């Protein structure tokens, strides 16, 4: 899901918006499109715990040809 966080420079509101394709979100508060894109918490910290079985050779999870069988 392309969920992004934005900060409206017009009214100092932060909000999250689903942005699909080239959609331009607008502030839900004041309707401004003068927005700063913030790093989404979802994107910045994907909640993928390190699997115990990560390949020790290449660090890849799951699909490593060199490591796990
Ligand atoms: Zn606003």
PDB file of C-alpha atoms and ligand atoms in Angstrom:
ATOM      1  CA  UNK A   1       0.000   0.000   0.000  1.00  0.00           C
ATOM      2  CA  UNK A   2       1.507   3.321  -0.994  1.00  0.00           C
ATOM      3  CA  UNK A   3       0.753   5.070   2.231  1.00  0.00           C
ATOM      4  CA  UNK A   4       2.709   8.266   2.723  1.00  0.00           C
ATOM      5  CA  UNK A   5       2.919  10.818   5.465  1.00  0.00           C
ATOM      6  CA  UNK A   6       2.695  14.464   4.632  1.00  0.00           C
ATOM      7  CA  UNK A   7       3.170  17.697   6.449  1.00  0.00           C
ATOM      8  CA  UNK A   8       1.040  20.584   5.280  1.00  0.00           C
ATOM      9  CA  UNK A   9       3.100  23.732   5.174  1.00  0.00           C
ATOM     10  CA  UNK A  10      -0.095  25.775   5.077  1.00  0.00           C
ATOM     11  CA  UNK A  11      -1.660  24.774   8.370  1.00  0.00           C
ATOM     12  CA  UNK A  12       1.073  22.674   9.955  1.00  0.00           C
ATOM     13  CA  UNK A  13      -0.973  19.505   9.915  1.00  0.00           C
ATOM     14  CA  UNK A  14       0.477  16.075   9.474  1.00  0.00           C
ATOM     15  CA  UNK A  15      -1.559  13.410   7.812  1.00  0.00           C
ATOM     16  CA  UNK A  16      -1.219  10.174   5.958  1.00  0.00           C
ATOM     17  CA  UNK A  17      -2.590   9.630   2.508  1.00  0.00           C
ATOM     18  CA  UNK A  18      -2.829   6.770   0.123  1.00  0.00           C
ATOM     19  CA  UNK A  19      -1.163   7.851  -3.074  1.00  0.00           C
ATOM     20  CA  UNK A  20      -1.792   5.759  -6.103  1.00  0.00           C
ATOM     21  CA  UNK A  21       0.057   6.497  -9.294  1.00  0.00           C
ATOM     22  CA  UNK A  22       0.647  10.184  -9.819  1.00  0.00           C
ATOM     23  CA  UNK A  23      -2.125  11.276  -7.519  1.00  0.00           C
ATOM     24  CA  UNK A  24      -1.415  14.503  -5.704  1.00  0.00           C
ATOM     25  CA  UNK A  25      -2.759  14.470  -2.183  1.00  0.00           C
ATOM     26  CA  UNK A  26      -4.223  17.545  -0.612  1.00  0.00           C
ATOM     27  CA  UNK A  27      -4.365  18.580   3.005  1.00  0.00           C
ATOM     28  CA  UNK A  28      -7.587  17.289   4.562  1.00  0.00           C
ATOM     29  CA  UNK A  29      -7.670  20.325   6.793  1.00  0.00           C
ATOM     30  CA  UNK A  30      -7.154  23.283   4.489  1.00  0.00           C
ATOM     31  CA  UNK A  31      -7.037  21.676   1.060  1.00  0.00           C
ATOM     32  CA  UNK A  32      -3.559  22.937   0.337  1.00  0.00           C
ATOM     33  CA  UNK A  33      -1.267  20.952  -1.912  1.00  0.00           C
ATOM     34  CA  UNK A  34       1.809  22.645  -0.498  1.00  0.00           C
ATOM     35  CA  UNK A  35       2.965  19.525   1.246  1.00  0.00           C
ATOM     36  CA  UNK A  36       6.169  18.112   2.517  1.00  0.00           C
ATOM     37  CA  UNK A  37       6.459  14.432   2.005  1.00  0.00           C
ATOM     38  CA  UNK A  38       7.585  12.732   5.149  1.00  0.00           C
ATOM     39  CA  UNK A  39       9.177   9.383   5.369  1.00  0.00           C
ATOM     40  CA  UNK A  40       6.391   7.034   6.155  1.00  0.00           C
ATOM     41  CA  UNK A  41       6.965   5.012   9.245  1.00  0.00           C
ATOM     42  CA  UNK A  42       5.932   1.990   7.282  1.00  0.00           C
ATOM     43  CA  UNK A  43       8.449   2.597   4.568  1.00  0.00           C
ATOM     44  CA  UNK A  44      11.260   3.702   6.845  1.00  0.00           C
ATOM     45  CA  UNK A  45      10.992   0.784   9.189  1.00  0.00           C
ATOM     46  CA  UNK A  46       9.474  -2.176   7.481  1.00  0.00           C
ATOM     47  CA  UNK A  47       8.342  -4.489  10.167  1.00  0.00           C
ATOM     48  CA  UNK A  48      10.189  -7.474   8.902  1.00  0.00           C
ATOM     49  CA  UNK A  49      11.890  -9.251  11.750  1.00  0.00           C
ATOM     50  CA  UNK A  50      15.121 -10.901  10.825  1.00  0.00           C
ATOM     51  CA  UNK A  51      14.323 -14.498  10.216  1.00  0.00           C
ATOM     52  CA  UNK A  52      16.475 -16.881  12.131  1.00  0.00           C
ATOM     53  CA  UNK A  53      17.254 -18.754   8.959  1.00  0.00           C
ATOM     54  CA  UNK A  54      18.777 -15.856   7.036  1.00  0.00           C
ATOM     55  CA  UNK A  55      21.615 -16.954   4.823  1.00  0.00           C
ATOM     56  CA  UNK A  56      24.936 -16.320   6.499  1.00  0.00           C
ATOM     57  CA  UNK A  57      26.688 -16.107   3.147  1.00  0.00           C
ATOM     58  CA  UNK A  58      24.716 -13.406   1.407  1.00  0.00           C
ATOM     59  CA  UNK A  59      22.259 -12.299   4.089  1.00  0.00           C
ATOM     60  CA  UNK A  60      19.322 -12.942   1.848  1.00  0.00           C
ATOM     61  CA  UNK A  61      16.191 -14.346   3.335  1.00  0.00           C
ATOM     62  CA  UNK A  62      14.471 -17.326   1.907  1.00  0.00           C
ATOM     63  CA  UNK A  63      15.469 -17.374  -1.722  1.00  0.00           C
ATOM     64  CA  UNK A  64      19.195 -17.751  -1.403  1.00  0.00           C
ATOM     65  CA  UNK A  65      20.690 -20.283  -3.769  1.00  0.00           C
ATOM     66  CA  UNK A  66      24.021 -20.418  -1.964  1.00  0.00           C
ATOM     67  CA  UNK A  67      22.749 -21.057   1.520  1.00  0.00           C
ATOM     68  CA  UNK A  68      19.701 -22.899   2.632  1.00  0.00           C
ATOM     69  CA  UNK A  69      18.198 -25.805   0.866  1.00  0.00           C
TER      70      UNK A  69
HETATM   71 ZN1  LIG B   1      -3.301  22.239   5.579  1.00  0.00          ZN
END
